[in-house]
Short mmCIF file of C-alpha atoms in Angstrom, two decimals:
data_model
loop_
_atom_site.label_atom_id
_atom_site.label_comp_id
_atom_site.label_asym_id
_atom_site.label_seq_id
_atom_site.Cartn_x
_atom_site.Cartn_y
_atom_site.Cartn_z
CA MET A 83 2.13 -16.87 -31.67
CA SER A 84 0.02 -15.93 -28.66
CA THR A 85 -1.17 -12.37 -28.39
CA GLU A 86 -0.44 -10.22 -25.36
CA LYS A 87 -4.07 -10.56 -24.30
CA GLU A 88 -3.90 -14.36 -24.47
CA GLN A 89 -0.74 -14.37 -22.38
CA THR A 90 -2.18 -11.97 -19.86
CA PHE A 91 -5.53 -13.43 -18.81
CA LEU A 92 -6.11 -16.92 -17.47
CA PRO A 93 -8.61 -18.99 -19.47
CA LEU A 94 -11.80 -19.99 -17.67
CA SER A 95 -10.58 -23.59 -17.60
CA GLU A 96 -7.86 -22.51 -15.13
CA ARG A 97 -10.17 -20.39 -12.99
CA THR A 98 -11.78 -23.10 -10.91
CA ASP A 99 -10.55 -22.42 -7.34
CA LYS A 100 -12.92 -21.93 -4.43
CA PRO A 101 -12.48 -19.25 -1.74
CA ARG A 102 -11.38 -21.85 0.81
CA SER A 103 -8.23 -22.49 -1.27
CA LEU A 104 -7.19 -18.88 -0.64
CA PHE A 105 -7.95 -19.27 3.06
CA PHE A 106 -5.68 -22.31 3.42
CA LEU A 107 -2.98 -20.80 1.20
CA TYR A 108 -2.63 -17.67 3.34
CA CYS A 109 -3.29 -19.51 6.58
CA ALA A 110 -0.38 -21.91 6.03
CA ALA A 111 1.87 -19.06 4.90
CA ASN A 112 1.22 -17.06 8.08
CA ILE A 113 1.16 -19.77 10.71
CA GLY A 114 4.92 -20.01 10.41
CA ILE A 115 7.35 -20.00 13.30
CA LEU A 116 8.50 -16.42 12.56
CA GLY A 117 5.22 -15.20 14.11
CA LEU A 118 6.55 -16.22 17.53
CA VAL A 119 9.46 -13.81 17.10
CA TYR A 120 7.04 -11.06 16.04
CA GLY A 121 5.10 -11.56 19.26
CA ALA A 122 8.26 -11.18 21.33
CA ILE A 123 9.23 -8.04 19.41
CA ILE A 124 5.82 -6.51 20.24
CA ILE A 125 6.63 -6.85 23.94
CA GLY A 126 9.85 -4.95 23.24
CA TYR A 127 7.77 -1.83 22.52
CA LYS A 128 7.07 -1.64 26.28
CA LEU A 129 3.34 -2.17 26.07
CA SER A 130 0.92 -3.57 28.61
CA PHE A 131 -0.45 -7.04 28.00
CA ILE A 132 -3.80 -5.63 26.83
CA GLN A 133 -2.05 -3.19 24.47
CA ALA A 134 0.10 -6.01 23.06
CA ILE A 135 -3.02 -8.09 22.34
CA LEU A 136 -4.71 -5.09 20.70
CA VAL A 137 -1.66 -4.57 18.50
CA THR A 138 -1.76 -8.26 17.59
CA VAL A 139 -5.43 -8.28 16.60
CA ILE A 140 -5.61 -4.90 14.84
CA GLY A 141 -2.24 -5.35 13.14
CA SER A 142 -3.14 -8.83 11.90
CA PHE A 143 -6.30 -7.48 10.30
CA SER A 144 -4.10 -5.28 8.11
CA PHE A 145 -4.49 -8.38 5.91
CA GLY A 146 -7.74 -6.72 4.88
CA LEU A 147 -5.56 -4.73 2.45
CA VAL A 148 -4.56 -8.00 0.77
CA GLY A 149 -8.19 -9.11 0.79
CA LEU A 150 -9.33 -5.95 -1.00
CA MET A 151 -6.51 -6.06 -3.56
CA SER A 152 -7.25 -9.72 -4.24
CA LEU A 153 -10.62 -8.69 -5.64
CA ALA A 154 -8.90 -7.20 -8.68
CA GLY A 155 -7.44 -10.60 -9.55
CA HIS A 156 -10.81 -12.28 -9.07
CA ASP A 157 -12.49 -9.70 -11.32
CA THR A 158 -10.04 -10.04 -14.21
CA GLY A 159 -8.22 -13.38 -13.99
CA THR A 160 -4.78 -11.81 -14.18
CA VAL A 161 -1.88 -11.27 -11.79
CA THR A 162 -0.94 -8.35 -9.57
CA PHE A 163 1.70 -6.59 -11.63
CA VAL A 164 -0.28 -6.81 -14.84
CA LEU A 165 -3.12 -5.04 -13.01
CA SER A 166 -0.61 -2.52 -11.67
CA ARG A 167 -0.15 -1.26 -15.24
CA ALA A 168 -3.52 0.50 -14.95
CA SER A 169 -2.39 2.78 -12.13
CA PHE A 170 1.24 3.21 -13.24
CA GLY A 171 1.37 2.55 -16.98
CA PHE A 172 3.66 0.03 -18.69
CA LYS A 173 6.86 2.06 -18.22
CA GLY A 174 5.81 3.53 -14.90
CA ASN A 175 5.08 0.02 -13.64
CA LEU A 176 8.80 -0.78 -13.76
CA ILE A 177 9.38 1.31 -10.63
CA PRO A 178 7.00 -0.57 -8.28
CA ALA A 179 7.86 -3.86 -10.03
CA VAL A 180 11.51 -3.47 -9.05
CA ALA A 181 10.38 -2.53 -5.54
CA ALA A 182 8.25 -5.69 -5.42
CA LEU A 183 11.22 -7.77 -6.58
CA ILE A 184 13.28 -6.30 -3.76
CA SER A 185 10.43 -7.13 -1.40
CA HIS A 186 10.19 -10.71 -2.66
CA ALA A 187 13.96 -11.11 -2.45
CA GLY A 188 13.94 -9.73 1.08
CA TRP A 189 11.07 -11.89 2.28
CA LEU A 190 12.56 -14.96 0.63
CA SER A 191 15.83 -14.21 2.39
CA ILE A 192 14.11 -13.75 5.76
CA ASN A 193 12.12 -16.97 5.26
CA VAL A 194 15.20 -18.89 4.13
CA CYS A 195 17.07 -17.61 7.20
CA THR A 196 14.13 -18.69 9.37
CA GLY A 197 14.14 -22.10 7.69
CA ALA A 198 17.90 -22.52 8.06
CA LEU A 199 17.74 -21.45 11.73
CA THR A 200 14.91 -23.94 12.27
CA VAL A 201 16.97 -26.75 10.71
CA LEU A 202 19.91 -25.68 12.90
CA ALA A 203 17.64 -25.64 15.98
CA LEU A 204 16.58 -29.18 15.07
CA PHE A 205 20.25 -30.21 14.89
CA VAL A 206 20.95 -28.67 18.32
CA THR A 207 17.87 -30.27 19.86
CA CYS A 208 19.12 -33.63 18.58
CA GLY A 209 22.50 -33.10 20.29
CA MET A 210 24.65 -31.40 17.63
CA THR A 211 26.56 -28.18 18.29
CA THR A 212 26.20 -24.84 16.57
CA SER A 213 29.11 -24.06 14.24
CA PRO A 214 29.67 -22.46 10.83
CA LEU A 215 29.68 -25.97 9.35
CA THR A 216 26.32 -26.98 10.83
CA MET A 217 24.89 -23.58 9.88
CA GLY A 218 26.09 -24.08 6.31
CA ILE A 219 24.59 -27.57 6.17
CA ALA A 220 21.28 -26.26 7.55
CA LEU A 221 21.19 -23.51 4.93
CA ALA A 222 22.04 -25.94 2.11
CA ILE A 223 19.30 -28.36 3.18
CA PHE A 224 16.62 -25.70 3.32
CA VAL A 225 17.63 -24.08 0.01
CA ALA A 226 17.48 -27.53 -1.63
CA LEU A 227 13.95 -28.03 -0.27
CA ILE A 228 12.88 -24.66 -1.68
CA LEU A 229 14.28 -25.30 -5.14
CA VAL A 230 12.54 -28.69 -5.25
CA SER A 231 9.27 -26.94 -4.41
CA VAL A 232 9.54 -24.98 -7.67
CA LEU A 233 8.21 -28.14 -9.32
CA PHE A 234 4.89 -27.74 -7.47
CA SER A 235 1.85 -26.98 -9.59
CA HIS A 236 -0.76 -24.51 -8.39
CA LYS A 237 -3.03 -27.37 -7.28
CA MET A 238 -0.17 -29.12 -5.49
CA LEU A 239 0.68 -25.86 -3.70
CA ILE A 240 -2.89 -25.48 -2.44
CA ARG A 241 -2.88 -29.11 -1.27
CA MET A 242 0.43 -28.63 0.56
CA GLN A 243 -0.77 -25.41 2.18
CA THR A 244 -3.94 -27.13 3.40
CA ILE A 245 -1.96 -29.98 4.97
CA CYS A 246 0.48 -27.55 6.60
CA THR A 247 -2.39 -25.50 8.02
CA TYR A 248 -3.85 -28.51 9.82
CA LEU A 249 -0.50 -29.92 11.01
CA PHE A 250 1.15 -26.70 12.14
CA GLY A 251 -2.10 -25.30 13.49
CA PHE A 252 -2.68 -28.40 15.62
CA LEU A 253 0.89 -28.35 16.99
CA THR A 254 0.63 -24.63 17.75
CA LEU A 255 -2.53 -25.27 19.78
CA VAL A 256 -0.71 -28.07 21.64
CA ILE A 257 2.13 -25.66 22.43
CA LEU A 258 -0.38 -23.05 23.56
CA PHE A 259 -1.88 -25.51 26.04
CA ILE A 260 1.64 -26.31 27.30
CA ILE A 261 2.82 -22.75 27.79
CA ILE A 262 -0.39 -21.26 29.25
CA PRO A 263 0.10 -22.99 32.65
CA LYS A 264 3.79 -21.98 32.62
CA THR A 265 3.14 -18.36 31.72
CA ASP A 266 3.96 -15.84 34.40
CA TRP A 267 0.64 -14.03 34.24
CA GLN A 268 1.60 -11.79 37.14
CA VAL A 269 4.50 -10.42 35.09
CA LEU A 270 2.31 -10.00 32.00
CA PHE A 271 -0.49 -8.12 33.75
CA ALA A 272 2.00 -6.05 35.75
CA MET A 273 3.57 -4.57 32.62
CA PRO A 274 2.80 -0.83 32.60
CA SER A 275 0.89 0.68 29.71
CA GLY A 276 2.99 2.29 27.01
CA ASP A 277 2.26 5.65 25.42
CA TRP A 278 -0.47 5.23 22.81
CA LEU A 279 1.28 7.46 20.28
CA GLY A 280 4.92 6.77 21.12
CA ASN A 281 4.69 3.01 21.76
CA PHE A 282 1.35 1.52 20.72
CA LEU A 283 1.09 3.12 17.27
CA PRO A 284 4.71 2.28 16.24
CA ALA A 285 4.16 -1.33 17.37
CA LEU A 286 0.98 -1.47 15.31
CA ALA A 287 2.86 -0.08 12.30
CA PHE A 288 5.58 -2.73 12.73
CA VAL A 289 3.02 -5.55 12.68
CA ALA A 290 1.13 -4.07 9.71
CA ALA A 291 4.35 -3.58 7.73
CA GLY A 292 5.46 -7.15 8.39
CA THR A 293 2.09 -8.78 7.76
CA GLY A 294 -0.66 -7.23 5.62
CA ILE A 295 1.41 -4.61 3.79
CA GLY A 296 4.20 -7.13 3.24
CA TRP A 297 1.80 -9.47 1.43
CA THR A 298 0.07 -6.93 -0.84
CA SER A 299 2.29 -7.62 -3.86
CA TYR A 300 1.06 -11.25 -3.88
CA ALA A 301 -2.66 -10.42 -3.78
CA ALA A 302 -3.96 -11.04 -7.31
CA ASP A 303 -1.36 -13.71 -8.14
CA TYR A 304 -3.54 -16.32 -6.45
CA SER A 305 -7.04 -14.80 -6.51
CA CYS A 306 -6.85 -14.79 -10.33
CA HIS A 307 -7.43 -18.56 -10.14
CA GLN A 308 -10.79 -18.03 -8.43
CA ALA A 309 -13.92 -19.07 -10.34
CA PRO A 310 -15.82 -15.96 -11.57
CA LYS A 311 -19.00 -17.25 -9.87
CA ASN A 312 -17.42 -16.75 -6.43
CA THR A 313 -18.56 -13.50 -4.87
CA ARG A 314 -16.23 -10.66 -3.99
CA SER A 315 -17.12 -10.92 -0.31
CA GLN A 316 -16.25 -14.63 -0.26
CA VAL A 317 -12.86 -13.99 -1.86
CA GLY A 318 -12.04 -10.93 0.24
CA TRP A 319 -12.94 -12.55 3.56
CA ALA A 320 -11.19 -15.81 2.68
CA VAL A 321 -7.93 -13.91 2.14
CA THR A 322 -8.37 -11.59 5.15
CA LEU A 323 -9.24 -14.32 7.64
CA GLY A 324 -6.70 -16.73 6.12
CA GLY A 325 -3.98 -14.24 7.03
CA ALA A 326 -5.39 -12.70 10.22
CA ILE A 327 -6.43 -15.81 12.17
CA PRO A 328 -3.03 -17.59 12.17
CA LEU A 329 -1.20 -14.32 12.77
CA ILE A 330 -3.30 -13.58 15.87
CA LEU A 331 -2.59 -17.10 17.12
CA MET A 332 1.16 -17.07 16.45
CA LEU A 333 1.81 -13.55 17.74
CA SER A 334 -0.19 -14.28 20.89
CA VAL A 335 1.88 -17.42 21.52
CA GLY A 336 5.02 -15.33 21.01
CA ILE A 337 3.80 -12.82 23.60
CA LEU A 338 3.23 -15.61 26.13
CA LEU A 339 6.57 -17.25 25.32
CA SER A 340 8.39 -13.98 26.00
CA THR A 341 7.75 -14.44 29.74
CA GLN A 342 9.52 -17.84 29.70
CA VAL A 343 12.18 -16.98 27.13
CA PRO A 344 13.07 -13.31 27.76
CA ASP A 345 15.78 -13.23 25.07
CA LEU A 346 13.52 -14.66 22.36
CA ALA A 347 13.59 -11.55 20.16
CA GLN A 348 17.25 -10.63 20.79
CA SER A 349 18.80 -14.07 20.27
CA ALA A 350 21.05 -14.69 17.26
CA ASN A 351 18.88 -17.78 16.67
CA PRO A 352 15.47 -16.95 18.17
CA ILE A 353 14.09 -20.21 16.78
CA GLU A 354 16.53 -22.29 18.84
CA VAL A 355 15.66 -20.71 22.19
CA ILE A 356 12.00 -21.73 21.75
CA LYS A 357 12.94 -25.30 22.67
CA GLY A 358 13.58 -24.13 26.23
CA ALA A 359 9.82 -23.82 26.74
CA LEU A 360 8.95 -27.20 25.19
CA PRO A 361 9.58 -30.87 25.94
CA THR A 362 12.41 -32.15 23.73
CA ASN A 363 10.29 -34.63 21.77
CA LEU A 364 7.64 -32.02 21.03
CA ALA A 365 10.30 -29.47 20.04
CA ILE A 366 11.71 -31.93 17.48
CA ILE A 367 8.27 -32.58 15.98
CA TYR A 368 7.50 -28.86 15.97
CA TYR A 369 10.72 -27.97 14.18
CA ILE A 370 10.21 -30.67 11.53
CA THR A 371 6.67 -29.45 10.88
CA ALA A 372 7.86 -25.84 10.78
CA ILE A 373 10.46 -26.72 8.13
CA GLY A 374 7.77 -28.40 6.06
CA GLY A 375 5.51 -25.37 6.43
CA LEU A 376 8.18 -22.85 5.48
CA THR A 377 9.01 -24.63 2.21
CA PRO A 378 5.73 -24.02 0.34
CA GLN A 379 5.62 -20.56 1.95
CA CYS A 380 8.88 -19.74 0.17
CA PHE A 381 7.42 -21.16 -3.02
CA LEU A 382 4.81 -18.37 -2.93
CA GLY A 383 7.65 -15.87 -3.03
CA LEU A 384 9.40 -17.69 -5.86
CA LYS A 385 6.23 -17.91 -7.94
CA SER A 386 5.22 -14.30 -7.39
CA SER A 387 8.73 -12.99 -8.16
CA LYS A 388 8.61 -14.96 -11.41
CA LEU A 389 5.25 -13.39 -12.28
CA VAL A 390 6.62 -9.90 -11.53
CA LEU A 391 9.68 -10.45 -13.73
CA LYS A 392 7.47 -11.49 -16.63
CA ALA A 393 4.77 -8.85 -16.10
CA ALA A 394 7.40 -6.09 -16.07
CA HIS A 395 9.20 -7.65 -19.07
CA LEU A 396 12.45 -7.83 -17.06
CA ILE A 397 13.26 -11.53 -17.55
CA TRP A 398 11.19 -13.92 -19.66
CA ASP A 399 13.24 -17.10 -19.84
CA ASP A 400 12.41 -19.56 -17.06
CA LYS A 401 16.02 -20.77 -16.78
CA TRP A 402 17.37 -17.28 -16.18
CA ILE A 403 14.58 -16.63 -13.67
CA LEU A 404 15.52 -19.81 -11.78
CA LEU A 405 19.19 -18.75 -11.75
CA PHE A 406 18.23 -15.30 -10.45
CA GLN A 407 16.08 -16.82 -7.71
CA THR A 408 18.78 -19.34 -6.73
CA ILE A 409 21.27 -16.53 -6.21
CA ILE A 410 18.74 -14.61 -4.11
CA VAL A 411 17.96 -17.53 -1.77
CA THR A 412 21.62 -18.38 -1.19
CA VAL A 413 23.73 -15.21 -1.23
CA ILE A 414 21.55 -12.88 0.87
CA PRO A 415 20.69 -15.45 3.59
CA ALA A 416 24.36 -16.47 3.75
CA TYR A 417 25.29 -12.82 4.37
CA ILE A 418 22.66 -12.44 7.10
CA LEU A 419 23.61 -15.67 8.86
CA PHE A 420 27.41 -15.62 8.52
CA VAL A 421 28.37 -11.93 8.21
CA ALA A 422 25.68 -9.71 9.76
CA GLN A 423 24.69 -12.31 12.37
CA ASP A 424 21.79 -10.08 13.41
CA PHE A 425 18.50 -11.69 12.48
CA GLN A 426 16.20 -9.27 14.31
CA GLY A 427 18.14 -6.18 13.22
CA THR A 428 18.10 -7.34 9.59
CA LEU A 429 14.37 -8.08 9.81
CA GLU A 430 13.44 -4.69 11.26
CA GLY A 431 15.81 -2.82 8.93
CA PHE A 432 14.35 -4.61 5.92
CA LEU A 433 10.77 -3.87 6.98
CA GLY A 434 11.66 -0.24 7.51
CA ILE A 435 12.59 0.31 3.86
CA ILE A 436 10.57 -2.25 1.93
CA GLY A 437 7.47 -1.47 3.99
CA LYS A 438 7.44 2.08 2.60
CA LEU A 439 8.05 0.93 -0.98
CA LEU A 440 5.11 -1.47 -0.80
CA ALA A 441 2.90 0.86 1.23
CA ALA A 442 3.23 3.59 -1.42
CA TRP A 443 2.52 1.17 -4.26
CA SER A 444 -0.33 -0.74 -2.61
CA SER A 445 -2.20 2.41 -1.58
CA VAL A 446 -2.05 3.73 -5.16
CA PHE A 447 -3.14 0.35 -6.52
CA LEU A 448 -6.01 0.10 -4.03
CA VAL A 449 -7.29 3.66 -4.50
CA ASP A 450 -7.18 3.16 -8.27
CA TYR A 451 -9.20 -0.05 -7.92
CA LEU A 452 -11.81 1.39 -5.54
CA MET A 453 -12.20 4.68 -7.45
CA LEU A 454 -12.10 3.49 -11.04
CA ARG A 455 -12.37 -0.31 -11.35
CA TRP A 456 -14.80 -1.40 -8.62
CA LYS A 457 -17.92 -0.59 -10.67
CA ASN A 458 -16.66 -0.37 -14.24
CA GLY A 459 -13.92 -3.01 -14.29
CA TYR A 460 -10.52 -2.71 -16.00
CA ASP A 461 -10.18 -1.37 -19.52
CA LYS A 462 -8.23 -4.19 -21.20
CA THR A 463 -6.19 -1.72 -23.27
CA LEU A 464 -4.65 -0.34 -20.06
CA LEU A 465 -3.31 -3.82 -19.30
CA THR A 466 -2.34 -5.00 -22.78
CA ASP A 467 -1.42 -2.01 -24.97
CA PRO A 468 1.83 -0.22 -24.00
CA LEU A 469 1.29 2.44 -26.67
CA LYS A 470 -1.98 3.62 -25.14
CA ASN A 471 -0.82 3.42 -21.54
CA ARG A 472 2.87 4.23 -21.40
CA ILE A 473 2.97 6.11 -18.08
CA ASN A 474 0.27 7.05 -15.61
CA TYR A 475 1.96 10.08 -14.09
CA HIS A 476 -0.58 10.27 -11.28
CA GLY A 477 0.47 6.86 -10.00
CA VAL A 478 4.21 7.41 -10.45
CA ILE A 479 4.18 10.85 -8.81
CA SER A 480 2.05 9.62 -5.90
CA TRP A 481 4.35 6.64 -5.37
CA ILE A 482 7.51 8.76 -5.38
CA VAL A 483 6.11 11.53 -3.17
CA GLY A 484 4.75 9.07 -0.61
CA PHE A 485 8.01 7.14 -0.45
CA VAL A 486 10.17 10.28 -0.18
CA ILE A 487 8.02 11.69 2.63
CA GLY A 488 8.15 8.33 4.39
CA MET A 489 11.94 8.33 4.15
CA LEU A 490 12.15 11.86 5.54
CA PHE A 491 10.50 10.51 8.69
CA SER A 492 12.72 7.40 8.78
CA LYS A 493 16.05 6.41 10.25
CA THR A 494 17.58 3.48 8.39
CA PHE A 495 21.04 2.00 7.91
CA ILE A 496 21.37 3.93 4.62
CA PHE A 497 19.65 7.22 5.42
CA SER A 498 18.59 9.24 8.43
CA GLY A 499 15.65 11.52 7.74
CA PRO A 500 15.51 14.99 9.32
CA PHE A 501 12.05 14.33 10.79
CA ALA A 502 12.81 10.89 12.28
CA THR A 503 12.26 12.20 15.78
CA GLY A 504 9.61 11.94 18.46
CA ILE A 505 7.05 9.25 17.72
CA PHE A 506 8.75 8.56 14.36
CA ALA A 507 12.13 7.76 15.92
CA GLY A 508 13.36 4.22 15.30
CA ASN A 509 10.11 2.52 14.27
CA SER A 510 7.82 1.69 11.33
CA LEU A 511 5.24 4.43 11.88
CA ASN A 512 6.54 6.12 8.73
CA VAL A 513 5.13 3.16 6.77
CA LEU A 514 1.58 4.15 7.71
CA LEU A 515 2.40 7.77 6.85
CA THR A 516 3.60 6.65 3.41
CA LEU A 517 0.41 4.66 2.90
CA VAL A 518 -1.80 7.66 3.64
CA VAL A 519 0.23 10.18 1.62
CA SER A 520 0.52 8.10 -1.58
CA GLY A 521 -3.09 6.97 -1.60
CA GLY A 522 -4.40 10.41 -0.67
CA LEU A 523 -2.36 12.15 -3.37
CA TYR A 524 -3.44 9.65 -6.04
CA PHE A 525 -7.08 10.17 -5.03
CA ILE A 526 -6.75 13.96 -5.37
CA LEU A 527 -4.86 13.86 -8.69
CA THR A 528 -7.33 11.41 -10.20
CA LEU A 529 -10.33 13.32 -8.93
CA CYS A 530 -9.01 16.50 -10.56
CA ASP A 531 -8.36 14.78 -13.92
CA SER A 532 -11.70 14.06 -15.56
CA LYS A 533 -10.08 12.25 -18.49
CA ARG A 534 -8.09 9.81 -16.34
CA SER A 535 -11.03 9.22 -14.01
CA THR A 536 -13.06 7.78 -16.89
CA LEU A 537 -10.45 5.20 -17.94
#
């Protein structure tokens, strides 16, 4: 029987990856077609062209959070929600683990919807009509592709992500060269500047919540495969640039496309309307490549959700995990596509809630790592012995307080906070507030507790 320690840490024989594998993994996952919709949504915040580009660049570099958190996996050779036990304790870790599962389920659902809409857009481009039947077929095809991808090994996943990076990246550059001459630059540069607090900052928070913060729960799941000889700076920059570079490219293309396709962000199928800016043959090739790129991207969510379920001791059996994941990638997307029929509204509503859950957790995790683990490393007993680390009240309290304060400044479909007014009205700015409050409180509590600060 394997011990908990043996189950927890990867053997050196499995820690052979180079930093470039992380770059291609995150690059392929973020060069997806959904980035075009993000770019169009940025324009909806009534920003000038320069402000929109600033939001794109600064917001995309929120992936630096993922880069920093990935260092913990590189240091230890274990996954994210095993490391999270240090800052929350074994029992306390259940709270953010469930939040991460909700996040994974939500992102999987959004990605499956994007994939199904892309398949449907391919059907329409080839001459078929949009109907519940064709939508159902598109969803079934994409779900089948995802479930097949579960068979991918870690090495196969990296290989697929590398191929997708080159293919999708090349096609995106081709599209960029096509749309630049067609872009109405006069309209873009004539857009008036938005208020820096009321428009720019909320737009920045939206991008950060949907990019860097949204990926934090995956961080150590893939950096734990890095060879120990790789330096921290190599690993951190590989992750940061792997996420930021494709995001800047895709969001910028989305901004330019918004002048040719004004209803890009508001459309029930924003993926389909993209074809209006492209030659038919190129649109077909682009959609096929996008489908191929979304499949391994969804596999990241499936793999990480499986790791969370096991790290939190929620479900151990692989068959039950597969059943759970199958339900997630079919039921929720079916509801979004057939019942809600509001892709953008669902996306923004999801980011509004899950962004705060992850922001509170990731800031506690990151402060814990930078304060206590950066120099001294992780005490293995915190990660392997539930009797000696049942609950870290500092982490749990900080997570709850940050999330509650974030919700008080939020207006969602389930709750309307009393302070969701002014610059906090109807946007994701509360996510950044949650990030600061949770991390700041954990820093103070840990600093005041000499015993905890030495663990």
